[in-house]
PDB file of C-alpha atoms in Angstrom:
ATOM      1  CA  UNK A1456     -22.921   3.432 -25.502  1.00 53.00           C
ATOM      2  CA  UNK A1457     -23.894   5.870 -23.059  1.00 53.00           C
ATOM      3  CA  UNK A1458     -22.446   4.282 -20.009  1.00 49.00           C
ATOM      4  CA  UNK A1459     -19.015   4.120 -21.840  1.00 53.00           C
ATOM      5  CA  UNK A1460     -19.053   7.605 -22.189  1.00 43.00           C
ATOM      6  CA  UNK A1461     -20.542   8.662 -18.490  1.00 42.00           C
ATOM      7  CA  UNK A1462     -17.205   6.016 -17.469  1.00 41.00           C
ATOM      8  CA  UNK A1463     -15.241   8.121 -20.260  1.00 51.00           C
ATOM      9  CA  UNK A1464     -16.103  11.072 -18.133  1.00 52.00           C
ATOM     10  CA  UNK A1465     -15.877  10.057 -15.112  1.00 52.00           C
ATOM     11  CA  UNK A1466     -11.841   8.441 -15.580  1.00 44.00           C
ATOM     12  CA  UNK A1467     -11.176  12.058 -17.373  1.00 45.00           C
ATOM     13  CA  UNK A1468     -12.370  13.998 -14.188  1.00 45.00           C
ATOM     14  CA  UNK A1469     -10.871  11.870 -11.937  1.00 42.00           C
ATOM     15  CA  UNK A1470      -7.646  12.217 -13.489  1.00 43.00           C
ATOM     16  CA  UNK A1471      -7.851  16.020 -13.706  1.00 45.00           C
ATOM     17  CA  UNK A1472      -8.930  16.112  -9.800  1.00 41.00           C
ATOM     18  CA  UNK A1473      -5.800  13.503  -9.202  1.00 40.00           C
ATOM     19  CA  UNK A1474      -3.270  16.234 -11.480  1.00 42.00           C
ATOM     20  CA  UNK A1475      -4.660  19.043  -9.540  1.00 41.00           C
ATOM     21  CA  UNK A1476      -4.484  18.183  -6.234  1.00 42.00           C
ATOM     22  CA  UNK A1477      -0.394  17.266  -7.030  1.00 46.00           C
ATOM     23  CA  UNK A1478       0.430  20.111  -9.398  1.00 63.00           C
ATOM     24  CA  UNK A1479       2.652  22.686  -7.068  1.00 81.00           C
ATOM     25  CA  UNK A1480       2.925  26.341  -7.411  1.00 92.00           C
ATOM     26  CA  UNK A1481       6.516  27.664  -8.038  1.00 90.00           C
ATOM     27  CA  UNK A1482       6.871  28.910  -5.116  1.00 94.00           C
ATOM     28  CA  UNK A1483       6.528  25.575  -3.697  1.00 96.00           C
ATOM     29  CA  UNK A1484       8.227  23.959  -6.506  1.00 97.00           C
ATOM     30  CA  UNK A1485      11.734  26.482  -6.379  1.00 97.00           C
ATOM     31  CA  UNK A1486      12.540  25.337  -2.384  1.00 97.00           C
ATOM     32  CA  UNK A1487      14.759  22.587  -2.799  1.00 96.00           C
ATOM     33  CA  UNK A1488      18.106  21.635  -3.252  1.00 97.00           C
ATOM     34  CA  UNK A1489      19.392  22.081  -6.809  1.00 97.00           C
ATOM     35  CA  UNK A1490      23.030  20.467  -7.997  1.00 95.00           C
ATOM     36  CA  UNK A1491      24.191  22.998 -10.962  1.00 94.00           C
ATOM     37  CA  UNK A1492      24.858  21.018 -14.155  1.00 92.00           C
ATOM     38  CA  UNK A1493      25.215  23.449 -16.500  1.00 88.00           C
ATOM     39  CA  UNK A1494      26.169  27.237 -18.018  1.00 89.00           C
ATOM     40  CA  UNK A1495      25.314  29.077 -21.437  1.00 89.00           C
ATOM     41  CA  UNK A1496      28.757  30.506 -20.380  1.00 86.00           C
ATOM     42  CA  UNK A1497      31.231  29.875 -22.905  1.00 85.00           C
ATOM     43  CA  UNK A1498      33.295  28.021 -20.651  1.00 84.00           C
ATOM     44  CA  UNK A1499      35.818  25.003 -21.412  1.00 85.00           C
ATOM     45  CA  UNK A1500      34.488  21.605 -20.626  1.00 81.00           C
ATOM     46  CA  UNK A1501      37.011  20.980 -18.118  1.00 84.00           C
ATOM     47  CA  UNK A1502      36.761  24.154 -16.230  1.00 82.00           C
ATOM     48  CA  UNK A1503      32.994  23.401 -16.216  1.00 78.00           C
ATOM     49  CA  UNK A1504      33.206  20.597 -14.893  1.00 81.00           C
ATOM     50  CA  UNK A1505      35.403  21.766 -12.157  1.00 80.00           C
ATOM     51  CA  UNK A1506      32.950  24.327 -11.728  1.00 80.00           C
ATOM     52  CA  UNK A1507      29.849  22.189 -10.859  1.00 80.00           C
ATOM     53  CA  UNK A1508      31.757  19.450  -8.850  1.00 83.00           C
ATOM     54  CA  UNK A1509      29.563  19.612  -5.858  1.00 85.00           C
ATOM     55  CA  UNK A1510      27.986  22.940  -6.703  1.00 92.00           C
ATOM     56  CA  UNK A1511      24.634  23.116  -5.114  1.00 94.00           C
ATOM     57  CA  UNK A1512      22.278  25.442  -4.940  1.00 95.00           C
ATOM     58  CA  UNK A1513      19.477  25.260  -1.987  1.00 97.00           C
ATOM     59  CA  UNK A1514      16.416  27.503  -1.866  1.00 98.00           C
ATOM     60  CA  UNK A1515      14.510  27.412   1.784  1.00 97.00           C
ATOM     61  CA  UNK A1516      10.856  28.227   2.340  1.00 96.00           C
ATOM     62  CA  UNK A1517      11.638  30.709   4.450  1.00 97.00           C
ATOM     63  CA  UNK A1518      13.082  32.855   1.896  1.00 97.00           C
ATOM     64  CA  UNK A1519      17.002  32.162   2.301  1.00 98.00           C
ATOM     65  CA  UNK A1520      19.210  31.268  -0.291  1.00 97.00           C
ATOM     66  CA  UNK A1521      22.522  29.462  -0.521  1.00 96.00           C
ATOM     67  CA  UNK A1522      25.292  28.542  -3.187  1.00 94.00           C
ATOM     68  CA  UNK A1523      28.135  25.976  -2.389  1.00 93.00           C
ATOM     69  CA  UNK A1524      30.610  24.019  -4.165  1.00 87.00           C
ATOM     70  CA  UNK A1525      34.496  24.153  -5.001  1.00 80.00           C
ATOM     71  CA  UNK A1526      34.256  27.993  -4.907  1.00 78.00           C
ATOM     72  CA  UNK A1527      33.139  28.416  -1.488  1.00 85.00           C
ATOM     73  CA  UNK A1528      29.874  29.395  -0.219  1.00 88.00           C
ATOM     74  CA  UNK A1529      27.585  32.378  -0.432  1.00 92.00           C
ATOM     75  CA  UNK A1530      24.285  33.436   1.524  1.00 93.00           C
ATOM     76  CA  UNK A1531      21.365  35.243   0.745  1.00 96.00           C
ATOM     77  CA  UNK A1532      17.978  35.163   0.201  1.00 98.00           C
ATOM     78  CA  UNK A1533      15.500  35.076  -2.536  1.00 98.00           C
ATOM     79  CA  UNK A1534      11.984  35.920  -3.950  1.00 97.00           C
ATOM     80  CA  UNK A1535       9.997  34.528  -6.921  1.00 97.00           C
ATOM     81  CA  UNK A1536       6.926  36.219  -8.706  1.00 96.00           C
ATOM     82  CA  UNK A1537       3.501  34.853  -8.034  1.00 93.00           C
ATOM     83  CA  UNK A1538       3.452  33.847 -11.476  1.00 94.00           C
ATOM     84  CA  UNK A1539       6.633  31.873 -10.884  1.00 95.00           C
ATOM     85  CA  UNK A1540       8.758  33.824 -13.768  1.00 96.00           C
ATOM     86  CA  UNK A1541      11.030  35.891 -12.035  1.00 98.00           C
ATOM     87  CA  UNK A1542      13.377  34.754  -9.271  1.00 98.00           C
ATOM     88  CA  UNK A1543      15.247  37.798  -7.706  1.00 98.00           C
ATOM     89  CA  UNK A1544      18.431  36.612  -6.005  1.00 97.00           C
ATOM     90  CA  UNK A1545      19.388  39.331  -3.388  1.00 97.00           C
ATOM     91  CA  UNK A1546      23.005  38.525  -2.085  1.00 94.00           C
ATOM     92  CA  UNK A1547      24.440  39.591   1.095  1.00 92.00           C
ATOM     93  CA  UNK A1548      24.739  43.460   0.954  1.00 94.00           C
ATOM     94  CA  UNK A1549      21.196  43.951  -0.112  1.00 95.00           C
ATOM     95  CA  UNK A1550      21.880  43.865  -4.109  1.00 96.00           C
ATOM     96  CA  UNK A1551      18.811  41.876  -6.272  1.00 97.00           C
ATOM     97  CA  UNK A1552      20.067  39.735  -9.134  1.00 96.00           C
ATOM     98  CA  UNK A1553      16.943  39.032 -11.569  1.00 98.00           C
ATOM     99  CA  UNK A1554      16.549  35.722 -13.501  1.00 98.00           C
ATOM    100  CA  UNK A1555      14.088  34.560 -15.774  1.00 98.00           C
ATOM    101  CA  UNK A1556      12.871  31.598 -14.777  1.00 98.00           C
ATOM    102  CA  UNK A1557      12.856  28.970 -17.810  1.00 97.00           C
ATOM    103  CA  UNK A1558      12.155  26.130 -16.615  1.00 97.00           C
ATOM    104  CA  UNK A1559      10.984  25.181 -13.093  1.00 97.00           C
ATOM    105  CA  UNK A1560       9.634  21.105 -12.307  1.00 96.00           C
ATOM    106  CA  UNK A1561      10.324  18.973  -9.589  1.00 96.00           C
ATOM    107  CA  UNK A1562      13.151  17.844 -11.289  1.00 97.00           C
ATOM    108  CA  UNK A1563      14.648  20.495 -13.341  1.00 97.00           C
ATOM    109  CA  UNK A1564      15.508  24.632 -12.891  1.00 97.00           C
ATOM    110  CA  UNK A1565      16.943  26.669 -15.655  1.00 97.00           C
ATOM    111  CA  UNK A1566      17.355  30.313 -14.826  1.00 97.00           C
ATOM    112  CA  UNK A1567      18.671  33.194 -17.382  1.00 97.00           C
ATOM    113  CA  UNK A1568      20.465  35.519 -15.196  1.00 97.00           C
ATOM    114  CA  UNK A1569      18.315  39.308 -17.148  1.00 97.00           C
ATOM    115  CA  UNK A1570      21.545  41.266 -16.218  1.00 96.00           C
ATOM    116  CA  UNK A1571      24.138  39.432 -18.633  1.00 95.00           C
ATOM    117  CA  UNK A1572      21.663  36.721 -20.629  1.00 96.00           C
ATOM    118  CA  UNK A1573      23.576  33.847 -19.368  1.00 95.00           C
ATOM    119  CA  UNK A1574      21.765  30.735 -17.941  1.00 96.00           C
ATOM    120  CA  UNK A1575      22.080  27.945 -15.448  1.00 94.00           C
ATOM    121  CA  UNK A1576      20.977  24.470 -14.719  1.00 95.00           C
ATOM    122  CA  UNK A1577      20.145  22.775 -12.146  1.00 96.00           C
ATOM    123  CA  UNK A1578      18.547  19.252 -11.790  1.00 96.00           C
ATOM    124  CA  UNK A1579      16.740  18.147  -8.118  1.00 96.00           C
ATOM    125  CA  UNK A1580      19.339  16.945  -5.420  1.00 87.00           C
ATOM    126  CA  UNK A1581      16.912  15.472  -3.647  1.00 71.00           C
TER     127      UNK A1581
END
C-alpha cells in the first residue's frame, strides 16, 4: 500500500513539474499572430464576415503591434499588465486603447475593448 501511494506521489509531482515548466506568462503567451474571428458588435453576418476575411492581428515581443486585413493596415505598439489583464493598444499618434483581456491561451484571445464594452476574437494563426 505504501509504495502505491509514494508512486501516487511521485506521478502527481512529476506532472505538476512537467505543467510548470510549459505554462507561459501572458506576456509570452499575447506575441503571436492572431486571425480575428469574431465581434460582440452588432454587426450583420455578412459584413462580418467580410470584415475578418484575412484580418490578422500580430503582436511582436518587442512591443509592436499590427492589424491587417480587407481594411488596410495599421501600426502600433502595445503593452500588457504583469498580471496579463490589461492589454493597452497605443496606435500611431501616441493614443492608448485599453482592453480587458478575457481570455488569453495559446490558442485563443478575447479582448473587451474598456472604452465602448465591445469584444474581439481571435484564434492562433500559427
Amino acid at each position: 500500500m505504501k509504495l502505491i501511494a509514494h508512486k501516487i506521489i511521485i506521478a502527481g509531482t512529476l506532472l505538476f513539474l512537467l505543467n510548470a515548466c510549459n505554462s507561459k506568462s501572458k506576456k509570452d503567451l499575447i506575441v503571436n499572430s492572431w486571425r480575428l474571428t469574431d465581434t460582440s458588435d452588432s454587426i450583420p453576418d455578412e459584413r462580418k464576415k467580410a470584415m475578418f476575411q484575412n484580418a490578422v492581428m500580430l503582436f511582436e515581443k518587442d512591443g509592436s503591434f499590427s492589424l491587417s486585413g480587407p481594411g488596410g493596415y495599421q501600426g502600433g505598439s502595445y503593452e500588457i499588465s504583469d498580471d496579463g489583464k490589461l492589454l493597452t493598444i497605443i496606435d500611431p499618434g501616441g493614443r492608448p486603447h485599453e482592453n480587458e483581456v478575457t481570455i488569453l491561451t495559446k490558442e485563443k484571445l478575447i479582448i473587451k475593448d474598456i472604452a465602448t464594452g465591445k469584444s474581439l476574437t481571435a484564434v492562433a494563426d500559427k
